[in-house]
């Protein structure tokens, strides 16, 4: 599903409960996250609708290195020579997308939360089990991000992974929160602002602490890695996520 302008010149591509974003700035395009492999053709179609082409992509930023955010990253890098940026703390996972830390056993979640089964099935059909790792990554930091379309400020928000970063677009009142704050947890099927469950989170305590980094932005739109955009004070979304706590 293509949802244009979920924020000022920021467009959402959603498939199998996974989100990635196109950020426009004049003729230039920044991609944030690379979804699942099957999402590439949706991104190409969305760019066409926006009057742009894959050649206009100046960079890909990965909020973190999990397989469901990495789907077409290697393809962009090899076929189109697009530079791929990530926080150094997640470079290892990006190169080995199935070796990541999580607090609890993922296999138990479908038993306890059967609502997640159709979501995880759709993710598999979209290529979730066949994601190629990415190496030759560039460092995402304040300096490098300044040159990206939309000029975001990366916010290091560890917990979900060690190197997770959200992206703050100050002049657009928007934060792309990645998996630091989601509105749908693929592992439980639960909706509403929350951190991702311990099935896919390295340290839920740290993840809850990192929410403070998002709250202080004062943003009015939060664009998560999973689930619908949250329109309203991000501080409220953070408060709801804190109340819900870890699952
Ligand atoms: Zn993740
Ligand atoms: Zn994710």
PDB file of C-alpha atoms and ligand atoms in Angstrom:
ATOM      1  CA  UNK A   1       0.000   0.000   0.000  1.00  0.00           C
ATOM      2  CA  UNK A   2       1.261   3.469  -0.970  1.00  0.00           C
ATOM      3  CA  UNK A   3       0.200   6.342   1.267  1.00  0.00           C
ATOM      4  CA  UNK A   4       1.560   9.669  -0.029  1.00  0.00           C
ATOM      5  CA  UNK A   5       2.263  12.574   2.318  1.00  0.00           C
ATOM      6  CA  UNK A   6       1.817  10.885   5.684  1.00  0.00           C
ATOM      7  CA  UNK A   7       3.945  13.883   6.685  1.00  0.00           C
ATOM      8  CA  UNK A   8       5.210  16.877   4.711  1.00  0.00           C
ATOM      9  CA  UNK A   9       6.751  15.274   1.569  1.00  0.00           C
ATOM     10  CA  UNK A  10       7.220  11.953   3.363  1.00  0.00           C
ATOM     11  CA  UNK A  11       5.490   8.946   1.833  1.00  0.00           C
ATOM     12  CA  UNK A  12       4.728   5.531   3.319  1.00  0.00           C
ATOM     13  CA  UNK A  13       5.038   2.169   1.582  1.00  0.00           C
ATOM     14  CA  UNK A  14       3.481  -0.608   3.651  1.00  0.00           C
ATOM     15  CA  UNK A  15       3.392  -4.328   2.913  1.00  0.00           C
ATOM     16  CA  UNK A  16       2.984  -7.351   5.190  1.00  0.00           C
ATOM     17  CA  UNK A  17       2.900  -5.068   8.247  1.00  0.00           C
ATOM     18  CA  UNK A  18       6.322  -3.632   7.371  1.00  0.00           C
ATOM     19  CA  UNK A  19       6.900   0.057   6.552  1.00  0.00           C
ATOM     20  CA  UNK A  20       9.493   1.976   4.618  1.00  0.00           C
ATOM     21  CA  UNK A  21       9.512   5.661   3.702  1.00  0.00           C
ATOM     22  CA  UNK A  22      10.321   7.918   0.769  1.00  0.00           C
ATOM     23  CA  UNK A  23      11.475  11.395   1.834  1.00  0.00           C
ATOM     24  CA  UNK A  24      11.358  14.019  -0.905  1.00  0.00           C
ATOM     25  CA  UNK A  25      13.399  17.192  -0.994  1.00  0.00           C
ATOM     26  CA  UNK A  26      13.134  18.953  -4.330  1.00  0.00           C
ATOM     27  CA  UNK A  27      14.256  16.488  -7.001  1.00  0.00           C
ATOM     28  CA  UNK A  28      16.142  14.336  -4.497  1.00  0.00           C
ATOM     29  CA  UNK A  29      14.899  11.318  -2.629  1.00  0.00           C
ATOM     30  CA  UNK A  30      15.998   9.686   0.616  1.00  0.00           C
ATOM     31  CA  UNK A  31      14.790   6.177   1.388  1.00  0.00           C
ATOM     32  CA  UNK A  32      14.409   5.232   5.026  1.00  0.00           C
ATOM     33  CA  UNK A  33      14.560   1.451   5.531  1.00  0.00           C
ATOM     34  CA  UNK A  34      14.394  -1.162   2.794  1.00  0.00           C
ATOM     35  CA  UNK A  35      11.447  -3.251   3.987  1.00  0.00           C
ATOM     36  CA  UNK A  36      11.151  -6.792   2.669  1.00  0.00           C
ATOM     37  CA  UNK A  37      12.480  -7.920  -0.742  1.00  0.00           C
ATOM     38  CA  UNK A  38       9.013  -7.884  -2.368  1.00  0.00           C
ATOM     39  CA  UNK A  39       8.613  -4.190  -1.492  1.00  0.00           C
ATOM     40  CA  UNK A  40      11.131  -2.943  -4.059  1.00  0.00           C
ATOM     41  CA  UNK A  41       8.590  -3.011  -6.899  1.00  0.00           C
ATOM     42  CA  UNK A  42       6.145  -1.080  -4.707  1.00  0.00           C
ATOM     43  CA  UNK A  43       8.798   1.573  -4.077  1.00  0.00           C
ATOM     44  CA  UNK A  44       9.508   1.846  -7.818  1.00  0.00           C
ATOM     45  CA  UNK A  45       5.771   2.250  -8.536  1.00  0.00           C
ATOM     46  CA  UNK A  46       5.457   4.878  -5.780  1.00  0.00           C
ATOM     47  CA  UNK A  47       8.428   6.837  -7.137  1.00  0.00           C
ATOM     48  CA  UNK A  48       6.842   6.778 -10.590  1.00  0.00           C
ATOM     49  CA  UNK A  49       3.601   8.137  -9.142  1.00  0.00           C
ATOM     50  CA  UNK A  50       5.623  10.923  -7.515  1.00  0.00           C
ATOM     51  CA  UNK A  51       7.255  11.728 -10.863  1.00  0.00           C
ATOM     52  CA  UNK A  52      10.577  10.317  -9.710  1.00  0.00           C
ATOM     53  CA  UNK A  53      12.699   7.296 -10.615  1.00  0.00           C
ATOM     54  CA  UNK A  54      15.126   5.040  -8.715  1.00  0.00           C
ATOM     55  CA  UNK A  55      17.928   7.185 -10.179  1.00  0.00           C
ATOM     56  CA  UNK A  56      16.782  10.040  -7.911  1.00  0.00           C
ATOM     57  CA  UNK A  57      17.553   8.074  -4.726  1.00  0.00           C
ATOM     58  CA  UNK A  58      20.571   9.784  -3.176  1.00  0.00           C
ATOM     59  CA  UNK A  59      20.870   7.583  -0.072  1.00  0.00           C
ATOM     60  CA  UNK A  60      19.298   4.772   1.921  1.00  0.00           C
ATOM     61  CA  UNK A  61      19.240   5.067   5.715  1.00  0.00           C
ATOM     62  CA  UNK A  62      18.602   1.981   7.810  1.00  0.00           C
ATOM     63  CA  UNK A  63      17.063   2.697  11.214  1.00  0.00           C
ATOM     64  CA  UNK A  64      18.575  -0.635  12.242  1.00  0.00           C
ATOM     65  CA  UNK A  65      19.882  -3.866  10.745  1.00  0.00           C
ATOM     66  CA  UNK A  66      16.956  -6.291  11.143  1.00  0.00           C
ATOM     67  CA  UNK A  67      16.022  -8.364   8.074  1.00  0.00           C
ATOM     68  CA  UNK A  68      12.593  -6.704   7.754  1.00  0.00           C
ATOM     69  CA  UNK A  69      14.242  -3.294   7.224  1.00  0.00           C
ATOM     70  CA  UNK A  70      16.969  -4.546   4.883  1.00  0.00           C
ATOM     71  CA  UNK A  71      14.966  -6.282   2.127  1.00  0.00           C
ATOM     72  CA  UNK A  72      16.175  -4.480  -1.012  1.00  0.00           C
ATOM     73  CA  UNK A  73      19.221  -2.718   0.484  1.00  0.00           C
ATOM     74  CA  UNK A  74      21.825  -4.949  -1.212  1.00  0.00           C
ATOM     75  CA  UNK A  75      20.019  -4.533  -4.525  1.00  0.00           C
ATOM     76  CA  UNK A  76      20.044  -0.723  -4.243  1.00  0.00           C
ATOM     77  CA  UNK A  77      23.714  -0.798  -3.391  1.00  0.00           C
ATOM     78  CA  UNK A  78      24.767  -3.135  -6.210  1.00  0.00           C
ATOM     79  CA  UNK A  79      22.416  -2.170  -9.029  1.00  0.00           C
ATOM     80  CA  UNK A  80      22.104   1.575  -8.450  1.00  0.00           C
ATOM     81  CA  UNK A  81      25.227   2.380  -6.434  1.00  0.00           C
ATOM     82  CA  UNK A  82      23.130   3.988  -3.686  1.00  0.00           C
ATOM     83  CA  UNK A  83      25.145   4.573  -0.486  1.00  0.00           C
ATOM     84  CA  UNK A  84      23.691   2.788   2.558  1.00  0.00           C
ATOM     85  CA  UNK A  85      23.980   4.426   5.994  1.00  0.00           C
ATOM     86  CA  UNK A  86      23.562   2.829   9.420  1.00  0.00           C
ATOM     87  CA  UNK A  87      24.781   3.420  12.969  1.00  0.00           C
ATOM     88  CA  UNK A  88      28.032   1.456  13.514  1.00  0.00           C
ATOM     89  CA  UNK A  89      26.361  -0.429  16.385  1.00  0.00           C
ATOM     90  CA  UNK A  90      24.166  -2.253  13.849  1.00  0.00           C
ATOM     91  CA  UNK A  91      26.692  -2.860  11.066  1.00  0.00           C
ATOM     92  CA  UNK A  92      27.207  -6.469  12.146  1.00  0.00           C
ATOM     93  CA  UNK A  93      23.496  -7.340  12.087  1.00  0.00           C
ATOM     94  CA  UNK A  94      23.090  -5.663   8.692  1.00  0.00           C
ATOM     95  CA  UNK A  95      25.795  -7.939   7.312  1.00  0.00           C
ATOM     96  CA  UNK A  96      24.259 -11.017   9.049  1.00  0.00           C
ATOM     97  CA  UNK A  97      20.537 -10.175   9.199  1.00  0.00           C
ATOM     98  CA  UNK A  98      19.455 -13.327  11.023  1.00  0.00           C
ATOM     99  CA  UNK A  99      21.972 -13.152  13.850  1.00  0.00           C
ATOM    100  CA  UNK A 100      20.541 -10.704  16.320  1.00  0.00           C
ATOM    101  CA  UNK A 101      19.965 -10.564  20.036  1.00  0.00           C
ATOM    102  CA  UNK A 102      16.497 -10.853  21.509  1.00  0.00           C
ATOM    103  CA  UNK A 103      15.485 -11.335  25.120  1.00  0.00           C
ATOM    104  CA  UNK A 104      12.894 -14.069  24.657  1.00  0.00           C
ATOM    105  CA  UNK A 105      12.393 -17.085  22.417  1.00  0.00           C
ATOM    106  CA  UNK A 106      10.551 -16.023  19.247  1.00  0.00           C
ATOM    107  CA  UNK A 107       9.087 -19.495  18.699  1.00  0.00           C
ATOM    108  CA  UNK A 108       6.889 -19.204  21.776  1.00  0.00           C
ATOM    109  CA  UNK A 109       5.105 -16.054  20.620  1.00  0.00           C
ATOM    110  CA  UNK A 110       2.781 -17.614  17.989  1.00  0.00           C
ATOM    111  CA  UNK A 111       1.493 -19.915  20.745  1.00  0.00           C
ATOM    112  CA  UNK A 112       0.825 -17.106  23.205  1.00  0.00           C
ATOM    113  CA  UNK A 113      -0.204 -14.479  20.618  1.00  0.00           C
ATOM    114  CA  UNK A 114      -1.943 -16.314  17.721  1.00  0.00           C
ATOM    115  CA  UNK A 115      -2.830 -12.925  16.131  1.00  0.00           C
ATOM    116  CA  UNK A 116       0.784 -12.708  14.990  1.00  0.00           C
ATOM    117  CA  UNK A 117       0.573 -15.835  12.808  1.00  0.00           C
ATOM    118  CA  UNK A 118      -1.071 -14.243   9.726  1.00  0.00           C
ATOM    119  CA  UNK A 119       1.343 -11.281   9.991  1.00  0.00           C
ATOM    120  CA  UNK A 120       4.441 -13.479  10.157  1.00  0.00           C
ATOM    121  CA  UNK A 121       3.093 -15.613   7.281  1.00  0.00           C
ATOM    122  CA  UNK A 122       2.675 -12.527   5.078  1.00  0.00           C
ATOM    123  CA  UNK A 123       6.175 -11.379   6.005  1.00  0.00           C
ATOM    124  CA  UNK A 124       7.590 -14.756   4.912  1.00  0.00           C
ATOM    125  CA  UNK A 125       5.724 -14.602   1.600  1.00  0.00           C
ATOM    126  CA  UNK A 126       7.248 -11.151   0.989  1.00  0.00           C
ATOM    127  CA  UNK A 127      10.719 -12.663   1.281  1.00  0.00           C
ATOM    128  CA  UNK A 128      11.458 -12.261   4.993  1.00  0.00           C
ATOM    129  CA  UNK A 129      13.432 -15.506   5.062  1.00  0.00           C
ATOM    130  CA  UNK A 130      15.616 -14.643   2.071  1.00  0.00           C
ATOM    131  CA  UNK A 131      17.156 -11.267   2.879  1.00  0.00           C
ATOM    132  CA  UNK A 132      20.722 -10.657   1.723  1.00  0.00           C
ATOM    133  CA  UNK A 133      23.076  -8.971   4.182  1.00  0.00           C
ATOM    134  CA  UNK A 134      24.731  -5.657   3.369  1.00  0.00           C
ATOM    135  CA  UNK A 135      28.347  -4.740   3.950  1.00  0.00           C
ATOM    136  CA  UNK A 136      30.317  -1.706   2.809  1.00  0.00           C
ATOM    137  CA  UNK A 137      28.095   0.488   4.971  1.00  0.00           C
ATOM    138  CA  UNK A 138      28.583   4.180   5.675  1.00  0.00           C
ATOM    139  CA  UNK A 139      28.316   5.714   9.113  1.00  0.00           C
ATOM    140  CA  UNK A 140      25.046   7.355  10.039  1.00  0.00           C
ATOM    141  CA  UNK A 141      25.765  10.339  12.274  1.00  0.00           C
ATOM    142  CA  UNK A 142      24.758  13.998  12.600  1.00  0.00           C
ATOM    143  CA  UNK A 143      27.404  15.015  10.099  1.00  0.00           C
ATOM    144  CA  UNK A 144      26.502  12.562   7.324  1.00  0.00           C
ATOM    145  CA  UNK A 145      22.743  13.037   7.815  1.00  0.00           C
ATOM    146  CA  UNK A 146      22.978  16.801   7.285  1.00  0.00           C
ATOM    147  CA  UNK A 147      23.588  16.196   3.574  1.00  0.00           C
ATOM    148  CA  UNK A 148      20.566  13.884   3.096  1.00  0.00           C
ATOM    149  CA  UNK A 149      17.367  15.063   1.428  1.00  0.00           C
ATOM    150  CA  UNK A 150      15.173  16.466   4.240  1.00  0.00           C
ATOM    151  CA  UNK A 151      18.259  17.038   6.471  1.00  0.00           C
ATOM    152  CA  UNK A 152      17.206  14.733   9.318  1.00  0.00           C
ATOM    153  CA  UNK A 153      18.887  14.517  12.694  1.00  0.00           C
ATOM    154  CA  UNK A 154      19.627  10.912  13.703  1.00  0.00           C
ATOM    155  CA  UNK A 155      18.587  10.090  17.281  1.00  0.00           C
ATOM    156  CA  UNK A 156      20.467   7.132  18.714  1.00  0.00           C
ATOM    157  CA  UNK A 157      17.731   5.096  20.406  1.00  0.00           C
ATOM    158  CA  UNK A 158      19.298   1.800  21.516  1.00  0.00           C
ATOM    159  CA  UNK A 159      17.392  -1.102  23.043  1.00  0.00           C
ATOM    160  CA  UNK A 160      15.565  -2.690  20.122  1.00  0.00           C
ATOM    161  CA  UNK A 161      19.094  -3.091  18.723  1.00  0.00           C
ATOM    162  CA  UNK A 162      22.348  -1.559  19.946  1.00  0.00           C
ATOM    163  CA  UNK A 163      22.659   0.840  17.017  1.00  0.00           C
ATOM    164  CA  UNK A 164      19.020   1.718  16.398  1.00  0.00           C
ATOM    165  CA  UNK A 165      18.453   5.329  15.248  1.00  0.00           C
ATOM    166  CA  UNK A 166      15.274   7.311  14.729  1.00  0.00           C
ATOM    167  CA  UNK A 167      15.318  10.238  12.281  1.00  0.00           C
ATOM    168  CA  UNK A 168      14.017  13.647  13.317  1.00  0.00           C
ATOM    169  CA  UNK A 169      12.855  16.011  10.572  1.00  0.00           C
ATOM    170  CA  UNK A 170      12.622  19.153  12.708  1.00  0.00           C
ATOM    171  CA  UNK A 171      11.153  21.496  10.113  1.00  0.00           C
ATOM    172  CA  UNK A 172       8.522  18.896   9.217  1.00  0.00           C
ATOM    173  CA  UNK A 173       7.504  18.181  12.851  1.00  0.00           C
ATOM    174  CA  UNK A 174       8.087  14.508  12.168  1.00  0.00           C
ATOM    175  CA  UNK A 175      10.108  11.621  13.560  1.00  0.00           C
ATOM    176  CA  UNK A 176      10.609   8.359  11.682  1.00  0.00           C
ATOM    177  CA  UNK A 177      10.787   6.177  14.770  1.00  0.00           C
ATOM    178  CA  UNK A 178      11.739   2.850  13.136  1.00  0.00           C
ATOM    179  CA  UNK A 179      11.303   0.058  15.668  1.00  0.00           C
ATOM    180  CA  UNK A 180      12.071   2.266  18.695  1.00  0.00           C
ATOM    181  CA  UNK A 181       8.341   3.057  18.820  1.00  0.00           C
ATOM    182  CA  UNK A 182       5.809   1.118  16.738  1.00  0.00           C
ATOM    183  CA  UNK A 183       2.012   1.120  16.510  1.00  0.00           C
ATOM    184  CA  UNK A 184       1.808  -2.580  15.604  1.00  0.00           C
ATOM    185  CA  UNK A 185       3.958  -5.331  17.059  1.00  0.00           C
ATOM    186  CA  UNK A 186       4.369  -8.079  14.423  1.00  0.00           C
ATOM    187  CA  UNK A 187       5.236 -10.593  17.144  1.00  0.00           C
ATOM    188  CA  UNK A 188       2.059 -10.142  19.202  1.00  0.00           C
ATOM    189  CA  UNK A 189      -0.346  -8.492  16.722  1.00  0.00           C
ATOM    190  CA  UNK A 190      -1.017  -5.771  19.351  1.00  0.00           C
ATOM    191  CA  UNK A 191      -1.855  -2.277  18.075  1.00  0.00           C
ATOM    192  CA  UNK A 192      -1.163   1.158  19.561  1.00  0.00           C
ATOM    193  CA  UNK A 193       2.085   2.925  20.533  1.00  0.00           C
ATOM    194  CA  UNK A 194       4.556   0.471  22.087  1.00  0.00           C
ATOM    195  CA  UNK A 195       8.096  -0.852  21.967  1.00  0.00           C
ATOM    196  CA  UNK A 196       8.583  -4.108  20.033  1.00  0.00           C
ATOM    197  CA  UNK A 197       8.236  -7.239  22.163  1.00  0.00           C
ATOM    198  CA  UNK A 198      11.199  -9.068  23.640  1.00  0.00           C
ATOM    199  CA  UNK A 199      10.875 -11.616  20.791  1.00  0.00           C
ATOM    200  CA  UNK A 200      12.790  -9.178  18.584  1.00  0.00           C
ATOM    201  CA  UNK A 201      14.257  -6.643  21.028  1.00  0.00           C
ATOM    202  CA  UNK A 202      17.774  -6.905  22.439  1.00  0.00           C
ATOM    203  CA  UNK A 203      17.033  -5.053  25.690  1.00  0.00           C
ATOM    204  CA  UNK A 204      13.502  -3.915  26.541  1.00  0.00           C
ATOM    205  CA  UNK A 205      14.665  -1.894  29.570  1.00  0.00           C
ATOM    206  CA  UNK A 206      17.001   0.184  27.379  1.00  0.00           C
ATOM    207  CA  UNK A 207      14.304   0.436  24.692  1.00  0.00           C
ATOM    208  CA  UNK A 208      11.887   1.962  27.217  1.00  0.00           C
ATOM    209  CA  UNK A 209      14.587   4.404  28.355  1.00  0.00           C
ATOM    210  CA  UNK A 210      15.311   5.478  24.759  1.00  0.00           C
ATOM    211  CA  UNK A 211      11.711   6.625  24.338  1.00  0.00           C
ATOM    212  CA  UNK A 212      12.748   9.819  26.141  1.00  0.00           C
ATOM    213  CA  UNK A 213      14.892  10.746  23.118  1.00  0.00           C
ATOM    214  CA  UNK A 214      11.755  10.723  20.967  1.00  0.00           C
ATOM    215  CA  UNK A 215       9.566  12.626  23.441  1.00  0.00           C
ATOM    216  CA  UNK A 216      11.883  15.643  23.628  1.00  0.00           C
ATOM    217  CA  UNK A 217      11.626  16.299  19.882  1.00  0.00           C
ATOM    218  CA  UNK A 218       8.125  17.702  20.376  1.00  0.00           C
ATOM    219  CA  UNK A 219       7.149  16.182  17.012  1.00  0.00           C
ATOM    220  CA  UNK A 220       3.493  15.974  15.998  1.00  0.00           C
ATOM    221  CA  UNK A 221       3.819  12.985  13.670  1.00  0.00           C
ATOM    222  CA  UNK A 222       5.535   9.667  14.459  1.00  0.00           C
ATOM    223  CA  UNK A 223       6.190   7.298  11.565  1.00  0.00           C
ATOM    224  CA  UNK A 224       6.915   3.792  12.833  1.00  0.00           C
ATOM    225  CA  UNK A 225       8.616   0.756  11.314  1.00  0.00           C
ATOM    226  CA  UNK A 226       5.411  -1.240  11.833  1.00  0.00           C
ATOM    227  CA  UNK A 227       1.836   0.016  12.025  1.00  0.00           C
ATOM    228  CA  UNK A 228       0.040   3.186  11.038  1.00  0.00           C
ATOM    229  CA  UNK A 229       1.444   6.714  11.490  1.00  0.00           C
ATOM    230  CA  UNK A 230       0.721   8.290  14.872  1.00  0.00           C
ATOM    231  CA  UNK A 231      -0.724  11.781  14.449  1.00  0.00           C
ATOM    232  CA  UNK A 232      -0.530  13.833  17.624  1.00  0.00           C
ATOM    233  CA  UNK A 233       2.007  14.714  20.258  1.00  0.00           C
ATOM    234  CA  UNK A 234       4.825  12.189  20.225  1.00  0.00           C
ATOM    235  CA  UNK A 235       5.121  12.724  23.994  1.00  0.00           C
ATOM    236  CA  UNK A 236       1.634  11.194  24.327  1.00  0.00           C
ATOM    237  CA  UNK A 237       2.628   8.220  22.167  1.00  0.00           C
ATOM    238  CA  UNK A 238       5.725   7.743  24.321  1.00  0.00           C
ATOM    239  CA  UNK A 239       3.638   7.904  27.507  1.00  0.00           C
ATOM    240  CA  UNK A 240       1.272   5.221  26.135  1.00  0.00           C
ATOM    241  CA  UNK A 241       4.230   3.022  25.199  1.00  0.00           C
ATOM    242  CA  UNK A 242       5.740   3.416  28.670  1.00  0.00           C
ATOM    243  CA  UNK A 243       2.429   2.498  30.311  1.00  0.00           C
ATOM    244  CA  UNK A 244       2.200  -0.629  28.175  1.00  0.00           C
ATOM    245  CA  UNK A 245       5.784  -1.559  29.014  1.00  0.00           C
ATOM    246  CA  UNK A 246       7.540  -4.697  27.746  1.00  0.00           C
ATOM    247  CA  UNK A 247       5.849  -7.818  26.386  1.00  0.00           C
TER     248      UNK A 247
HETATM  249 ZN1  LIG B   1      13.505  -4.463  14.247  1.00  0.00          ZN
HETATM  250 ZN1  LIG B   2      10.959  -4.295  12.245  1.00  0.00          ZN
END
